[in-house]
XYZ file of C-alpha atoms in Angstrom:
227
model
C 85.934 137.745 -52.644
C 86.009 133.991 -52.119
C 82.734 132.839 -50.349
C 80.527 135.129 -52.490
C 81.225 133.676 -56.011
C 81.345 130.315 -54.536
C 77.823 130.504 -53.133
C 76.498 132.482 -56.345
C 77.736 129.365 -58.189
C 76.449 126.933 -55.833
C 72.901 128.250 -54.640
C 70.064 129.860 -55.827
C 69.598 132.083 -52.926
C 66.312 133.772 -51.574
C 66.971 136.315 -48.855
C 64.310 137.616 -46.611
C 63.838 140.033 -43.973
C 66.502 142.526 -44.396
C 64.218 144.932 -42.964
C 64.521 143.316 -39.674
C 68.154 143.801 -39.652
C 69.477 146.821 -38.114
C 72.410 148.496 -40.298
C 74.205 150.070 -37.351
C 75.404 149.279 -33.866
C 75.774 145.692 -32.234
C 73.336 143.093 -33.077
C 73.289 139.134 -32.083
C 72.316 136.933 -35.224
C 71.097 133.532 -33.589
C 70.930 130.737 -36.362
C 69.569 127.373 -36.520
C 72.640 124.877 -37.723
C 71.685 122.325 -40.210
C 74.978 121.682 -42.326
C 78.366 122.418 -42.230
C 78.131 124.458 -45.399
C 75.553 126.619 -43.703
C 78.142 129.257 -42.301
C 78.900 130.259 -45.803
C 75.115 130.576 -46.780
C 74.777 132.658 -43.567
C 77.758 134.836 -44.282
C 76.732 135.342 -47.773
C 73.234 136.425 -46.237
C 74.329 138.751 -43.360
C 77.150 140.474 -45.925
C 74.147 140.926 -48.720
C 72.111 142.586 -45.764
C 74.738 145.438 -45.664
C 76.609 144.038 -42.264
C 80.026 142.223 -42.037
C 79.635 138.737 -40.277
C 81.706 137.942 -37.256
C 80.783 134.330 -36.250
C 81.788 132.356 -33.054
C 83.615 129.211 -34.432
C 85.352 126.567 -32.926
C 88.924 127.122 -31.895
C 90.503 124.474 -33.839
C 89.414 126.273 -37.341
C 91.802 129.077 -36.311
C 94.817 126.752 -36.317
C 94.438 125.471 -39.885
C 97.123 126.543 -42.377
C 96.121 129.626 -44.562
C 92.614 129.232 -43.778
C 92.975 130.024 -40.379
C 94.821 133.370 -40.655
C 92.171 134.722 -43.194
C 89.392 133.499 -40.815
C 90.974 135.597 -37.907
C 91.867 138.700 -40.352
C 88.250 138.808 -41.059
C 86.969 139.382 -37.690
C 85.745 135.857 -36.576
C 85.876 134.704 -33.170
C 87.188 131.500 -31.630
C 85.387 129.357 -29.198
C 87.429 127.528 -26.577
C 85.087 124.847 -25.608
C 86.220 122.918 -22.456
C 89.196 124.576 -21.606
C 90.340 127.606 -19.315
C 89.768 129.997 -22.254
C 86.321 128.974 -22.450
C 85.238 132.498 -20.824
C 87.473 134.587 -23.324
C 85.193 133.635 -26.055
C 82.060 135.129 -24.110
C 84.286 138.232 -23.365
C 85.375 138.538 -26.839
C 81.899 138.114 -28.047
C 80.767 141.027 -25.932
C 83.672 143.098 -26.905
C 82.622 142.871 -30.397
C 78.961 143.474 -30.028
C 79.985 146.750 -27.836
C 82.218 147.732 -30.887
C 79.058 147.892 -33.119
C 79.887 144.445 -34.692
C 77.161 141.968 -36.107
C 78.076 138.631 -34.339
C 76.567 135.415 -35.359
C 75.966 132.555 -32.735
C 74.489 129.253 -33.059
C 72.631 128.712 -29.948
C 72.780 124.672 -30.535
C 76.513 124.626 -30.539
C 76.546 122.070 -33.322
C 74.719 120.729 -36.364
C 70.818 119.586 -35.214
C 70.945 115.849 -33.969
C 67.376 115.612 -35.149
C 66.765 113.361 -38.117
C 64.184 115.691 -39.732
C 66.378 118.385 -38.922
C 64.304 120.827 -36.797
C 66.086 123.110 -34.379
C 67.155 121.745 -31.262
C 66.925 123.103 -27.812
C 69.798 125.751 -27.508
C 72.826 126.441 -24.797
C 72.301 129.510 -23.053
C 75.428 131.575 -24.524
C 73.178 133.792 -26.458
C 71.271 134.315 -23.513
C 74.268 135.609 -21.854
C 75.687 137.570 -24.713
C 72.107 139.221 -25.046
C 72.135 140.238 -21.140
C 75.618 141.519 -20.996
C 75.222 143.552 -23.816
C 71.932 144.434 -24.265
C 72.114 144.097 -28.015
C 68.843 143.030 -30.053
C 68.882 139.315 -30.819
C 67.731 138.728 -34.559
C 66.459 135.531 -35.049
C 67.472 133.618 -38.218
C 66.074 130.589 -39.911
C 67.492 128.551 -43.024
C 66.699 125.863 -44.998
C 68.476 124.537 -48.059
C 72.100 124.402 -47.210
C 71.696 120.717 -46.056
C 71.303 119.797 -49.840
C 74.946 120.749 -50.351
C 76.217 118.809 -47.451
C 73.918 116.587 -45.097
C 75.444 116.107 -41.606
C 73.378 113.227 -40.859
C 73.849 111.144 -44.153
C 77.396 112.595 -44.370
C 76.609 113.148 -48.396
C 77.922 115.928 -49.926
C 76.074 117.213 -53.103
C 77.750 120.339 -54.585
C 75.557 121.105 -57.540
C 75.002 124.580 -59.056
C 71.716 126.401 -58.206
C 70.872 124.537 -55.303
C 67.958 126.303 -53.370
C 68.881 128.043 -50.193
C 66.094 130.087 -48.387
C 67.578 132.453 -45.071
C 65.137 134.594 -43.534
C 65.640 137.294 -40.694
C 62.783 137.880 -38.020
C 62.145 140.921 -35.960
C 64.387 140.840 -33.048
C 63.334 138.845 -29.905
C 61.471 140.550 -27.463
C 63.472 139.938 -24.161
C 62.341 142.716 -21.901
C 60.870 140.289 -19.403
C 64.341 139.432 -18.483
C 65.662 142.973 -18.535
C 67.868 143.206 -14.818
C 67.172 139.846 -13.797
C 69.633 137.852 -12.229
C 71.497 135.431 -14.692
C 70.556 131.880 -13.457
C 70.195 128.959 -15.343
C 66.360 129.031 -15.000
C 66.292 132.672 -16.795
C 69.047 132.042 -19.183
C 67.361 128.924 -20.215
C 63.988 130.717 -20.362
C 65.518 133.358 -22.710
C 67.405 130.547 -24.937
C 64.381 128.802 -25.341
C 62.381 131.879 -26.290
C 64.981 132.616 -28.822
C 64.831 128.905 -30.317
C 61.243 128.943 -30.393
C 61.655 131.894 -32.612
C 63.812 130.728 -34.848
C 61.910 127.226 -35.166
C 59.000 129.413 -35.975
C 60.668 131.059 -39.023
C 62.264 127.482 -40.160
C 58.651 126.415 -40.028
C 57.530 129.194 -42.458
C 60.387 128.033 -44.897
C 59.460 124.615 -44.642
C 55.711 125.226 -44.866
C 55.052 122.812 -41.760
C 54.494 123.525 -37.949
C 57.466 123.231 -35.815
C 57.317 120.697 -32.879
C 58.495 121.480 -29.541
C 61.963 121.834 -29.052
C 64.129 118.951 -28.931
C 65.408 117.900 -25.248
C 68.241 115.903 -25.818
C 71.122 118.650 -26.651
C 73.171 119.670 -23.823
C 73.232 123.058 -21.913
C 75.828 125.251 -20.291
C 74.926 125.663 -16.652
C 76.001 127.996 -13.896
C 77.603 124.785 -12.201
C 79.641 121.850 -13.826
C 77.697 118.677 -13.559
C 79.252 115.988 -10.908
C 80.975 113.226 -12.860
């Protein structure tokens, strides 16, 4: 009632790849993150595909007056970064997927830091979620929301009919990691495979060849780094 009318007004949406989205059962949507505006576009896309979107989002958003309770009531999942409750976020996501919901995760963990806005190397939470649930991981690439709000220049440009294109690809083949021990190496390999698929879709939308995954983004690891 809120998101869709707003996005219909401000965007000229092109949705691709709905045939790759299962309409029933748990599924993980792994998406590139290019703008603070893109969760609205992604929610619009997933909703139009026939699924209800459940995002993994920063816990702080859930404490915002009025907005926070609405976000929680619509089935979004808080992420508690750097706290004792961090593991709870993964457990909540696992429960949501096991309950047959479509969980949306940004593997990069933040908007891309690349000046040209290509996907960065992701954190391995998406791989953990995939191993724990066995659910299909559908890669989703998007291009256009950065023209509504550019996180690099901090420029807000709310103009009607801004072109936004989002495409879902076939589920990533992760069969080679089925049953493997979830070490840092195996999780990082899985995450790279997922991010390369996302980058490939973004390349299709941009009409360009994606570069190798950026190396500077931090990862979750099995052991905390020493100070």
